[in-house]
Coordinates of C-alpha atoms in Angstrom, one line a residue:
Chain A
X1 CA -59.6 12.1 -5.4
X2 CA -56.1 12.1 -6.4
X3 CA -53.9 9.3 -7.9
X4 CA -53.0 7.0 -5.0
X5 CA -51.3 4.8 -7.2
X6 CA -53.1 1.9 -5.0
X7 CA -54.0 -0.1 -7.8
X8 CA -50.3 -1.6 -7.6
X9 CA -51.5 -3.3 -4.5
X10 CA -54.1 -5.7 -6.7
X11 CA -51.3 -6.5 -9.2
X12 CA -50.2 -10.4 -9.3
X13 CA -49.6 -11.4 -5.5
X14 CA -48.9 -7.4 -4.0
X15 CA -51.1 -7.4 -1.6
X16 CA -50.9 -11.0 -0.4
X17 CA -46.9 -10.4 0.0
X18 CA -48.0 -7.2 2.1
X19 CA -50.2 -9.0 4.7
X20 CA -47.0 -11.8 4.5
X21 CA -44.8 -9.1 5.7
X22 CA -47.1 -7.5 7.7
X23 CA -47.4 -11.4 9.3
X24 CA -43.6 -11.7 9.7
X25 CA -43.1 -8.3 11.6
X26 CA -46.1 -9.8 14.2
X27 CA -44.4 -13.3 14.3
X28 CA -41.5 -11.3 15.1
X29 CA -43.2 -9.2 18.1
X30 CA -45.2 -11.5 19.3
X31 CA -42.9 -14.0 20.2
X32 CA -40.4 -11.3 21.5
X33 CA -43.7 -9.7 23.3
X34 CA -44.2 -12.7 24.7
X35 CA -40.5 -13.5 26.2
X36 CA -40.5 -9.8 27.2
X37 CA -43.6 -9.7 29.1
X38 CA -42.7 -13.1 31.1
X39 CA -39.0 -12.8 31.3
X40 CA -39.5 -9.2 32.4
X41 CA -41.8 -9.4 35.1
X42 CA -39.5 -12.3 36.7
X43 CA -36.2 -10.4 36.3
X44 CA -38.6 -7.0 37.8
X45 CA -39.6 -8.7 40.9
X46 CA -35.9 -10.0 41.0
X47 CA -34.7 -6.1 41.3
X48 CA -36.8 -5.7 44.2
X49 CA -34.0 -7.9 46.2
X50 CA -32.0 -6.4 48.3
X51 CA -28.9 -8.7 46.5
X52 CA -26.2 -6.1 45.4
X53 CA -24.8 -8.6 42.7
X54 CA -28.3 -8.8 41.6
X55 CA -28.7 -5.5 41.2
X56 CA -25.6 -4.4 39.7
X57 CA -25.9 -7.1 36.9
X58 CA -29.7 -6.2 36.1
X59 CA -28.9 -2.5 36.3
X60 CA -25.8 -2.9 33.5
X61 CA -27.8 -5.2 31.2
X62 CA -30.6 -2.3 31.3
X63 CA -28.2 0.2 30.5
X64 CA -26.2 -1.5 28.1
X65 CA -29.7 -2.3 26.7
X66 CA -31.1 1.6 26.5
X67 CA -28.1 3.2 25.9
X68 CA -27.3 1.1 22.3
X69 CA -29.6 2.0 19.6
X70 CA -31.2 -0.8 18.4
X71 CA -30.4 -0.7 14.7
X72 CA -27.0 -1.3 16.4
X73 CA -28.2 -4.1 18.3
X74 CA -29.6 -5.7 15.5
X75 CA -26.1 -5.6 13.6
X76 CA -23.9 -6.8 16.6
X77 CA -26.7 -10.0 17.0
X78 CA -27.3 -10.4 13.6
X79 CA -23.5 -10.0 11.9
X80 CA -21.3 -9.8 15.2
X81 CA -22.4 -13.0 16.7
X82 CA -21.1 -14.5 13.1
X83 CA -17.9 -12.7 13.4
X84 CA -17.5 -13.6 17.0
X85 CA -18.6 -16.8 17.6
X86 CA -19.3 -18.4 13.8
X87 CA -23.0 -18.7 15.1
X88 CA -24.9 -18.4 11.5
X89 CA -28.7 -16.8 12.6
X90 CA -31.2 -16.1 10.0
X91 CA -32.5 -12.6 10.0
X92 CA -35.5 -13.7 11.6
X93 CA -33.7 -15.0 14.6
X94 CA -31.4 -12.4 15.5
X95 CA -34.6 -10.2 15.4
X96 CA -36.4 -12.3 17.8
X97 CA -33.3 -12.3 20.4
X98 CA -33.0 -8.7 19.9
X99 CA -36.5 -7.6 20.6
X100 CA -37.0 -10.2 23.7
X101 CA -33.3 -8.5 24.6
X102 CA -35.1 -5.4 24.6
X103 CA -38.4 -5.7 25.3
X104 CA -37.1 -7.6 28.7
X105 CA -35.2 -4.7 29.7
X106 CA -37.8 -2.3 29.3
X107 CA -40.7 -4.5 31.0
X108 CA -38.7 -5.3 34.0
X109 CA -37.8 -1.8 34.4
X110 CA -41.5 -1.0 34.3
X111 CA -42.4 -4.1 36.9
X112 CA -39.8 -2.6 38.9
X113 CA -41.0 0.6 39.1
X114 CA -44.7 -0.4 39.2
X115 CA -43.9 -2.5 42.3
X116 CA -42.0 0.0 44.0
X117 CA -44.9 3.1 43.7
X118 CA -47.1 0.6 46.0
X119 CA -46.6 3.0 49.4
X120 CA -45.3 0.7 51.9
X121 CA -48.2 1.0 54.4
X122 CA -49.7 -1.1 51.6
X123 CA -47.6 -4.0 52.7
X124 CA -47.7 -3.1 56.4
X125 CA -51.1 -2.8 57.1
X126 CA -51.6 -6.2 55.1
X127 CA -49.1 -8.1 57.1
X128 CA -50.7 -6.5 60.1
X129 CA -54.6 -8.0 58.9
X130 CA -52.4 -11.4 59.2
X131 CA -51.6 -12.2 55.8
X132 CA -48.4 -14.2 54.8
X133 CA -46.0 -12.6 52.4
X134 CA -47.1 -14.2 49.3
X135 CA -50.2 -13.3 49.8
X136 CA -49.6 -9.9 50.8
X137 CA -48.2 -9.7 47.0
X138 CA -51.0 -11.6 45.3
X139 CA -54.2 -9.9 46.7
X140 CA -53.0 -6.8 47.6
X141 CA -49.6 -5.5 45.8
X142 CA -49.9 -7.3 42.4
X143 CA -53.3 -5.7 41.6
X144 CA -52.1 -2.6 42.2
X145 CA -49.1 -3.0 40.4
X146 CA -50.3 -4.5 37.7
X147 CA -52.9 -1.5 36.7
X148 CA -50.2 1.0 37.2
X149 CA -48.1 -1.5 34.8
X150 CA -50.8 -1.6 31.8
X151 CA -50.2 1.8 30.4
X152 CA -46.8 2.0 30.0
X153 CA -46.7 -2.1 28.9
X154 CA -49.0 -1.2 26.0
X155 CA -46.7 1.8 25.2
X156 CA -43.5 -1.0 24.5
X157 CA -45.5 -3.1 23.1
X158 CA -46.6 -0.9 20.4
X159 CA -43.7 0.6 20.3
X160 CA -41.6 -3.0 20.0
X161 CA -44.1 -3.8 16.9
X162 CA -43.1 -0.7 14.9
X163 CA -39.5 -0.9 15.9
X164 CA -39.8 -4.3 13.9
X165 CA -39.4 -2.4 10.4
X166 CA -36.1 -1.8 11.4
X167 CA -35.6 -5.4 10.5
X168 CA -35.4 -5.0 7.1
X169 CA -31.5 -4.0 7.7
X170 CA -30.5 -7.4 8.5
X171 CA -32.1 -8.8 5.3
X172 CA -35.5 -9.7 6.8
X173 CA -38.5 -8.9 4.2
X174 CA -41.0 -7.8 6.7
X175 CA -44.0 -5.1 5.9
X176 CA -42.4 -2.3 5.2
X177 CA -39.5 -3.7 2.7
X178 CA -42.3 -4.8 0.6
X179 CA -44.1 -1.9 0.9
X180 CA -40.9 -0.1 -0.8
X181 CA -40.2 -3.2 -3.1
X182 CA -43.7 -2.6 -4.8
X183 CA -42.9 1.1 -4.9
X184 CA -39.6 0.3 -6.6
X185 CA -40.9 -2.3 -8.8
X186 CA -43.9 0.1 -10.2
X187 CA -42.0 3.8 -10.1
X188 CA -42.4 4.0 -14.1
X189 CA -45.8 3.0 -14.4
X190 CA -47.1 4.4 -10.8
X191 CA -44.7 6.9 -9.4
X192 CA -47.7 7.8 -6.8
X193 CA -47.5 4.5 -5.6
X194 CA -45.6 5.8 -2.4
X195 CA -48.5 7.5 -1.1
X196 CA -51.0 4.6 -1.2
X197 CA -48.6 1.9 -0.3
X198 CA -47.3 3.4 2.4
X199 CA -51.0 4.9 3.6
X200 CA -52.0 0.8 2.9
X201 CA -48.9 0.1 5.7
X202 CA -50.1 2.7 8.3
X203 CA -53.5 1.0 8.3
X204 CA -52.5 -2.2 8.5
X205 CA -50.3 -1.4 11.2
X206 CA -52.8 0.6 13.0
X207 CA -54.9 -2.3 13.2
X208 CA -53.0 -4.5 14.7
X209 CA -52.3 -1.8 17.3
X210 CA -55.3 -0.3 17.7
X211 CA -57.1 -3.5 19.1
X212 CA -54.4 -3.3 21.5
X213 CA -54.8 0.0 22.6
X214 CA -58.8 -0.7 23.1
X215 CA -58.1 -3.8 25.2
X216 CA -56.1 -1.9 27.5
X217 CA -58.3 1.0 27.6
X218 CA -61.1 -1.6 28.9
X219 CA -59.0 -3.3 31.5
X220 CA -58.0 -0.5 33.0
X221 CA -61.3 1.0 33.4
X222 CA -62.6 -2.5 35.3
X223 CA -59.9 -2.7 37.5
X224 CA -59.7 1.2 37.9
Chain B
X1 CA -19.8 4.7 46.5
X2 CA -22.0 6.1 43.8
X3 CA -19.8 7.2 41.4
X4 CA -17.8 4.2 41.8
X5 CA -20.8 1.7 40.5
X6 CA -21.4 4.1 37.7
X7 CA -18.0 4.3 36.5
X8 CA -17.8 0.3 37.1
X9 CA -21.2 -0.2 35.2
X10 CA -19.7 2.0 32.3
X11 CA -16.7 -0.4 32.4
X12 CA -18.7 -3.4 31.6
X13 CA -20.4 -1.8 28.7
X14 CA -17.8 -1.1 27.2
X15 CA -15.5 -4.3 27.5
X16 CA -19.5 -6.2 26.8
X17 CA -19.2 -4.0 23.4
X18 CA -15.9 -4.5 22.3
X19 CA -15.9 -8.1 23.3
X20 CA -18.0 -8.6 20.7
X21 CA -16.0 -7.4 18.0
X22 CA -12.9 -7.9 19.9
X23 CA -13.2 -11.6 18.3
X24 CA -13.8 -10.7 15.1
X25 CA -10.0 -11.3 13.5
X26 CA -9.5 -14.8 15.2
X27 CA -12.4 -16.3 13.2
X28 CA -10.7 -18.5 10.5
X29 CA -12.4 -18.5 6.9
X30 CA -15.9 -16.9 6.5
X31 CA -16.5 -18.3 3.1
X32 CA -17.6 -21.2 1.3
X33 CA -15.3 -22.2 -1.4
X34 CA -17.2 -23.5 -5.3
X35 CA -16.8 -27.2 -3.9
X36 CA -19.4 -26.3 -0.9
X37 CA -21.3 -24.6 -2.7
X38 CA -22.3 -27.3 -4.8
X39 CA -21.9 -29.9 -2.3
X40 CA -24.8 -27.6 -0.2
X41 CA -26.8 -27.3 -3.5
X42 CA -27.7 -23.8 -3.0
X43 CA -25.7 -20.5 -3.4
X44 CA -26.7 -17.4 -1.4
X45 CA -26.3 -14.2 -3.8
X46 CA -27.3 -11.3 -2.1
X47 CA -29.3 -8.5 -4.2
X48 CA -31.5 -5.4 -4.1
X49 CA -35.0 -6.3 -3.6
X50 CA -36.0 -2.5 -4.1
X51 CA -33.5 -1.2 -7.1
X52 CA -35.9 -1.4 -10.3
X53 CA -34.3 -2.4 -12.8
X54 CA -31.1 -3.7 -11.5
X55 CA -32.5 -5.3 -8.8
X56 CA -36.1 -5.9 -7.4
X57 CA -39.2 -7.7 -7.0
X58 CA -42.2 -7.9 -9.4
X59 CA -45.5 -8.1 -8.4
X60 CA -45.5 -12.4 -8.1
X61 CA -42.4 -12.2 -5.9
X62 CA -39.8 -13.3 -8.1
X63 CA -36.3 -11.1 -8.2
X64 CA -36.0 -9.4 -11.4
X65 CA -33.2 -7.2 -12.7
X66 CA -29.8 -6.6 -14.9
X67 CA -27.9 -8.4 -11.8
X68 CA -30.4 -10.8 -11.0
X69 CA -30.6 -12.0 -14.9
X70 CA -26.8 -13.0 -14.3
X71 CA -27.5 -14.3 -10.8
X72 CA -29.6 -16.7 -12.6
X73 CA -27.2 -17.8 -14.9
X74 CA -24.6 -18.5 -12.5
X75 CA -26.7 -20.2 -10.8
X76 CA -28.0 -22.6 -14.1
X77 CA -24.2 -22.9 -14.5
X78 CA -22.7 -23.7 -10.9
X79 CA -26.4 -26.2 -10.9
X80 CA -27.5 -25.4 -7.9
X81 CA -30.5 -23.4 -6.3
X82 CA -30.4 -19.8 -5.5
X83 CA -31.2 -18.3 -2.5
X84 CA -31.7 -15.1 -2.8
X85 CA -31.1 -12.4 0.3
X86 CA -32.5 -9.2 0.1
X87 CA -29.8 -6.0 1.1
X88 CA -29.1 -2.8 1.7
X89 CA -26.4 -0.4 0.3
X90 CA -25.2 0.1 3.8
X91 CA -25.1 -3.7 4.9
X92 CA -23.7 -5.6 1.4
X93 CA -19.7 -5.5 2.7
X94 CA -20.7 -7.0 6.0
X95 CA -23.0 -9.8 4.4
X96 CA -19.8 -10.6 2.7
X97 CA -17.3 -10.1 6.0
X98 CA -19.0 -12.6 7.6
X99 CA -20.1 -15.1 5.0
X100 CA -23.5 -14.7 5.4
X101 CA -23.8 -14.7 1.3
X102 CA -21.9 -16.2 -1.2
X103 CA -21.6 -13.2 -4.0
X104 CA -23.2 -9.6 -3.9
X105 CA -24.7 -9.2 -7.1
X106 CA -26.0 -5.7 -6.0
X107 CA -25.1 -2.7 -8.4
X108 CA -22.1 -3.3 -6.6
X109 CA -19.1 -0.4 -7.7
X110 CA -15.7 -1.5 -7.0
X111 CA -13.6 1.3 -4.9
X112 CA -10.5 0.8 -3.2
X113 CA -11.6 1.1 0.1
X114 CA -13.9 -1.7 -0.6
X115 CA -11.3 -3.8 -2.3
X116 CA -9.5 -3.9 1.0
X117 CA -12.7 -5.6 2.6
X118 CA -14.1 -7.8 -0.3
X119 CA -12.6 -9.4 -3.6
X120 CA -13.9 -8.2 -6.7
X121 CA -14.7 -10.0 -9.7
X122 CA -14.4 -8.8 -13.3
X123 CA -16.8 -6.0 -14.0
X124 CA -20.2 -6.5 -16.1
X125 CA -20.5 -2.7 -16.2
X126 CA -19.9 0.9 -16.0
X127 CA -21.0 3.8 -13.7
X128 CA -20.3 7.7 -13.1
X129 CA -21.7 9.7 -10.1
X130 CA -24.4 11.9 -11.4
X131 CA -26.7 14.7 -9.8
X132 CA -30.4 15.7 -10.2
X133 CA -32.1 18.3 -9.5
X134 CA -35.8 19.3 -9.7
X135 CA -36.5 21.8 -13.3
X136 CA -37.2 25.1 -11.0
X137 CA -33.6 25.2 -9.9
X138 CA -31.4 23.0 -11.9
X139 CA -28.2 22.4 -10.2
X140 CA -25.5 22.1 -13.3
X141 CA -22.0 22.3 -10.9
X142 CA -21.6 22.0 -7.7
X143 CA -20.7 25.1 -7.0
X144 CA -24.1 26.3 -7.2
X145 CA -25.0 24.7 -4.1
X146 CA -26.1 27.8 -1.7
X147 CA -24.5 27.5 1.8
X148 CA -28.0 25.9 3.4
X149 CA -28.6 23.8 0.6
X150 CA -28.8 20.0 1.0
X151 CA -27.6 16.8 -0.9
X152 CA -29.5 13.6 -0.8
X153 CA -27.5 10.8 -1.1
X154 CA -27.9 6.8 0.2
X155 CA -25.9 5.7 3.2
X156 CA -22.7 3.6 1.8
X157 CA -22.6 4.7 -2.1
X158 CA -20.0 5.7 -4.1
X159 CA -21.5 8.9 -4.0
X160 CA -21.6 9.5 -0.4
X161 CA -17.7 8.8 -0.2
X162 CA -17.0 11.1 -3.5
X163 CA -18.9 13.8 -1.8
X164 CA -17.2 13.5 1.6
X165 CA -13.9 13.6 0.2
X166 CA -14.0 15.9 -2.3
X167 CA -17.0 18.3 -1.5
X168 CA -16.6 18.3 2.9
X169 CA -18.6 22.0 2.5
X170 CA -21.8 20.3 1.5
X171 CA -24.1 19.4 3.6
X172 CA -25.6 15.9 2.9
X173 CA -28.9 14.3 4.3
X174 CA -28.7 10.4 4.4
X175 CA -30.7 7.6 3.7
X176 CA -30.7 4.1 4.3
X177 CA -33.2 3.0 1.4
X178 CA -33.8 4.5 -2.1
X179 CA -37.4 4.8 -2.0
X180 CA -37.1 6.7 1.4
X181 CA -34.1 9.0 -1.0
X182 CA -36.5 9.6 -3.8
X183 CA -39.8 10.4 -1.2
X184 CA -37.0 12.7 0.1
X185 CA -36.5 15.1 -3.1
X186 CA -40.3 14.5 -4.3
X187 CA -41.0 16.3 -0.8
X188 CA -38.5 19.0 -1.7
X189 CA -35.7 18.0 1.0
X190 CA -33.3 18.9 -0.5
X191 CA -31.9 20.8 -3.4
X192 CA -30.1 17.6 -5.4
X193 CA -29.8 13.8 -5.2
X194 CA -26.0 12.5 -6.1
X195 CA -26.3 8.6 -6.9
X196 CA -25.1 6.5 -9.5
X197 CA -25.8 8.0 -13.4
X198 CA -27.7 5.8 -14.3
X199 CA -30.2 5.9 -11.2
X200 CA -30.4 9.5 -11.9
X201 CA -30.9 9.2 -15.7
X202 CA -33.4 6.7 -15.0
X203 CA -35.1 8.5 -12.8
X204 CA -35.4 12.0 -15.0
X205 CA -36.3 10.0 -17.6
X206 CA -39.6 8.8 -15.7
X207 CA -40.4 11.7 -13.3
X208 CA -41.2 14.7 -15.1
X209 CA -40.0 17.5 -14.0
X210 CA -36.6 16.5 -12.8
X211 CA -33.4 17.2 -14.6
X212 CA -29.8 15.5 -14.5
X213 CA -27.6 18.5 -14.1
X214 CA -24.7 17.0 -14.0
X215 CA -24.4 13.6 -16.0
X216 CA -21.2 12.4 -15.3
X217 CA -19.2 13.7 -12.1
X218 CA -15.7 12.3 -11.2
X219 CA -14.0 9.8 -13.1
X220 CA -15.4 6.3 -14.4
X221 CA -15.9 3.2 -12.2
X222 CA -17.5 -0.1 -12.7
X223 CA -19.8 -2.4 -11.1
X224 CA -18.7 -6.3 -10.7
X225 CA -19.4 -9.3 -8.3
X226 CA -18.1 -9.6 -4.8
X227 CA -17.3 -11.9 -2.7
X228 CA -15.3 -12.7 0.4
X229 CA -11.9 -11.7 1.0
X230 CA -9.6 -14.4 -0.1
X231 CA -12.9 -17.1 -2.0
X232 CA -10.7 -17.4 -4.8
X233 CA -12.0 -20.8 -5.5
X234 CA -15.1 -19.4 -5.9
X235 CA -13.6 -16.2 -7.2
X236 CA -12.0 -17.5 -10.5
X237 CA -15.0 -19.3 -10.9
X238 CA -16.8 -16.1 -11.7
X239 CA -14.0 -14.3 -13.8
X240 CA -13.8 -17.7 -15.8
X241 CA -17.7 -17.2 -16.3
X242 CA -17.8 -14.0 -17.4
X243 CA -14.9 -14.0 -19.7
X244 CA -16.6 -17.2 -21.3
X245 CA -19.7 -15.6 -21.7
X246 CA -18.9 -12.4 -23.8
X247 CA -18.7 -15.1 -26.8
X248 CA -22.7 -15.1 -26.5
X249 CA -22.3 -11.6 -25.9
X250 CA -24.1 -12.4 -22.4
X251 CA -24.4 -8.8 -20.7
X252 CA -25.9 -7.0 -23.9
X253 CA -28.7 -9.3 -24.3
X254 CA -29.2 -9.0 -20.1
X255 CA -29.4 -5.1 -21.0
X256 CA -31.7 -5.4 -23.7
X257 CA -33.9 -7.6 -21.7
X258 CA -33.7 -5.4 -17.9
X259 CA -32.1 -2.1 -18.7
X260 CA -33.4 -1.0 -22.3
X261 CA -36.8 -0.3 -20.9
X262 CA -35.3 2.2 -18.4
X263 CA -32.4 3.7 -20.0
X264 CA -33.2 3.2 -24.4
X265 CA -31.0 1.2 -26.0
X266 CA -28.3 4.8 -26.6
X267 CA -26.6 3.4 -23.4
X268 CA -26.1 0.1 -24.3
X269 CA -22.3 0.5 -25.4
X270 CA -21.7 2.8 -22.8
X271 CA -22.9 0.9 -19.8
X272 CA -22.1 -2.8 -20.5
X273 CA -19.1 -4.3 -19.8
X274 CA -18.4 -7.6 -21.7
X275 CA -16.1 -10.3 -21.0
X276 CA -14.6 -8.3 -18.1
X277 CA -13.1 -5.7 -19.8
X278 CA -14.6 -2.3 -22.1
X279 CA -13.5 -2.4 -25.4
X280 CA -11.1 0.9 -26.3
X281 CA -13.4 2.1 -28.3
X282 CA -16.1 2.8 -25.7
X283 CA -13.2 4.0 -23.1
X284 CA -12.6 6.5 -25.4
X285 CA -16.0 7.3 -26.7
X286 CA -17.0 7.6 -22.5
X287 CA -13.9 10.2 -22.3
X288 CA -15.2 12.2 -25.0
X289 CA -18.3 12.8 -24.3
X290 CA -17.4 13.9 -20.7
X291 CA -15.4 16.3 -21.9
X292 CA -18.0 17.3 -24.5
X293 CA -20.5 17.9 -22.1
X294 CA -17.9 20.0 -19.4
X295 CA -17.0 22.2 -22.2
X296 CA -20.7 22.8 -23.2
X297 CA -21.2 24.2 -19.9
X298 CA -18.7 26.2 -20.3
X299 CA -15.4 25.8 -18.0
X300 CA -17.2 24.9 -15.0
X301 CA -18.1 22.0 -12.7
X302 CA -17.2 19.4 -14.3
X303 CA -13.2 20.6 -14.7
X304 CA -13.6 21.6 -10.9
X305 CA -14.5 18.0 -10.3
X306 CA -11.5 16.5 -12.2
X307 CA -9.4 18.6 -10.5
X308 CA -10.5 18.0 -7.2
X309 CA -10.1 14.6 -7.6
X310 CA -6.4 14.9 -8.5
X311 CA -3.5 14.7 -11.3
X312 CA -3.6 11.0 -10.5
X313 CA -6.9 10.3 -11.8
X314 CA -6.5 12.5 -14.9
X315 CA -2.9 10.7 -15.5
X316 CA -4.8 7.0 -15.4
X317 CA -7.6 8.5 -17.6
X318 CA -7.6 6.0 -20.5
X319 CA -4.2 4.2 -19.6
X320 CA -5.8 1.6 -16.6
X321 CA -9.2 0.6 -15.4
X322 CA -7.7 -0.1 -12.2
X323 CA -4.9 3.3 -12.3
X324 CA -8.3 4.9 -12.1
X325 CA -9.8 3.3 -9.4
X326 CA -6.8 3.4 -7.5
X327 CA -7.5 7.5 -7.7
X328 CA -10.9 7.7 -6.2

């Protein structure tokens, strides 16, 4: 077997400091998850209004949204709010704001389009059975909407937890800065640390995402 | 109707943009002058976390590093706590712009377009550009760079800049971090790395097989402190420090304690700077050997790269530290 280098992860506190920043880049994307998935399933349904203001201000915020990448996101929240308004975040919290900015976007995008692939003869022929319009949306639309939804939710959410190593641009010691701090730190006495560190990151990220993947595998096969 | 919302909706972006930095001259001072500082008890120095041995982390997660040996110091001195931020070649000028550290301690080499944007202290040491290459194809002048051959160099150094400006025809690949630079020419990316001399020297020195082709390109600069534009409080604090400091002969005994390990004590006189300014005799002794080495390779690269930088910079050659940053 070659020369991983991995024994640099069992030197002093390495690997400890790697689960840290592995626990800092979830802190980051769960909370943001969290904001996203609520926030984005309100401001989804919202879309569905036939309110022109409504729709005009949701559509700009979801372009303005995709269309910046979100390194530069992170910059204009992290440094610009500074600049602009004297507002003095910690990495950490501009990271949140930006992911829940972003994850919001995306997810109500999704609801949005989830809720609008139910064929209307779905909501006529419940109204016509006699059911009021919440309910037409609880037992019949929602559950439909909601499978079509898990797929492409458990694609940005996966997606939003990797984005977090983007992080470490605005200072924020997450996962993968350690990962390349122990590198640094042992390139004379391990210069094949690279390989192992980072292979020790793609595991560690795998399992936090894999459970993910597995849990949406199994709901969509019972409500399939 | 359509096209009208889309060109409105494209309006908005952009005036939602540029709001944003639209602001950004009213703001009134960024900084925290010395008396805050120690009012607040703690000073925020920004650093490299992954820059072994100038900057970095050991394996109990303490900094470590030639700058962060002084970081300490000011900080015993000033008696207050640091608070060390972790950055990124790309990022250190805006941590200062908008106060969001204190001082860049971070290998930080003082240019003029960077003057314009931070204040410099006095420097604590020296730096040329260097190149290197792996052994099977040593690149000793630039000139030898093939037409589809590419430069690694990290996004925001002095060597990105140099290379722009003087060297447009090569093409460079960027990155954002050094380790992701150095995976970059292990995996055969590219045909050189351009950084700082001593990251290259360093780096030969530990990885087999990799040679510094070209030692010293373009003229001399140094690395010293930043902080805001216009801290002078906090500013003349530092110069006073250093200048007090060469009577212990401070920066030699933080290179025999970070850098000797890395780079053997032969660089010592060439590298530190003490008490703000390089004695004469190492000016002279750095000139020499530069034009040792370009004549040893015959009349190449090297007197290319002197040219191509301009008469100016030969002219302050060994009159003015700051005539010859004035030329890059």
């Amino acid at each position: 077997m070659p020369d991983l280098g991995l024994d640099v992860l069992f030197k002093g506190k390495n690997f400890a400091r790697l689960l840290g920043g592995l626990g800092i880049a979830l802190r980051i994307s769960v909370i943001a998850i969290l904001v996203s998935v609520v926030l984005g399933t309100v401001l989804g349904v919202l879309r569905q209004r036939e309110n022109l203001i409504l729709k005009a201000f949701m559509r700009l915020y979801l372009e303005v949204i995709r269309i910046m990448p979100q390194l530069v996101l992170l910059f204009l929240v992290y440094f610009g709010t500074t600049r602009s308004f004297g507002w003095d975040l910690s990495g950490e919290t501009a990271s949140v704001i930006v992911f829940s900015l972003w994850g919001t976007a995306e997810m109500s995008d999704l609801v949005r389009g989830a809720l609008s692939s139910i064929p209307g003869h779905q909501y006529e022929s419940a109204a016509a059975l006699g059911l009021k319009k919440t309910q037409v949306y609880l037992y019949v639309v929602l559950p439909q909407a909601v499978r079509r939804l898990i797929p492409l939710s458990i694609n940005l959410i996966t997606r939003m937890i990797k984005t977090t190593s983007l992080v470490l641009m605005i200072g924020v010691v997450e996962i993968l800065k350690v990962a390349q701090q122990i590198i640094e730190a042992n390139r004379m006495n391990s210069p094949n640390a690279a390989f192992g560190v980072y292979l020790t990151v793609f595991v560690l990220y795998f399992l936090v995402c894999w459970p993910i993947s597995v849990l949406a595998g199994k709901l969509e096969k019972r409500w399939g | 109707m359509k096209k009208l919302k889309y060109a409105i909706a494209l309006l908005f972006t952009f005036i939602l943009a540029f709001s944003l930095t639209a602001f950004a001259d009213d703001s009134s001072a960024v900084y925290r002058t010395l008396d805050e500082i120690k009012e607040s008890g703690t000073i925020n120095i920004g650093v490299f976390s992954d820059k072994n041995p100038f900057g970095y982390v050991d394996e109990n997660g303490d900094y470590q590093g030639y700058d962060v040996y002084f970081a300490q110091r000011i900080g015993e001195d000033l008696g207050v706590e640091i608070n060390y931020v972790s950055t990124e070649a790309a990022n250190r000028v805006e941590y200062l712009e908008t106060g969001k550290v204190d001082i860049i301690l971070a290998n930080f080499t003082v240019t003029d377009e960077r003057a314009e944007k931070v204040d410099f202290a006095l420097p604590y040491m020296n730096v040329a550009l260097g190149v290197v290459s792996p052994d099977s194809r040593v690149i000793t002048d630039l000139s030898q760079l093939e037409a589809d051959d590419e430069v690694i160099v990290i996004s925001g150094t002095t060597a990105e800049t140099y290379l722009i400006e003087n060297n447009p025809e090569i093409k460079l690949q960027k990155y954002d971090t050094y380790a992701n630079a150095k995976n970059a020419l292990e995996n055969g990316n590219a045909a050189a790395w351009a950084n700082d001399n001593t990251e290259v020297i360093a780096y030969a020195l530990q990885n087999p097989g990799y040679t510094v082709g070209i030692p010293s390109l373009g003229s001399q600069d140094t690395i010293a402190p930043a902080v805001s534009k216009g801290n002078e409080s906090l500013l003349n604090w530092i110069n006073d420090e250093i200048k007090s400091l060469a009577s212990e002969n401070f920066f030699h005994k933080d290179y025999e304690e970070t850098l000797a390990d890395t780079y053997g004590l032969d660089y010592e006189e060439s590298l530190v700077v003490e008490g703000g300014e390089p004695s004469e005799d190492d000016e002279t002794a750095e000139n020499a050997e530069t034009e040792d080495s370009s004549e040893a390779e015959g009349a190449d690269a090297s007197e290319r790269v002197t040219l191509t930088v301009g008469a100016s910079s030969d002219a302050a050659r060994g009159t003015s530290r700051a005539g010859e940053a004035c030329a890059r």
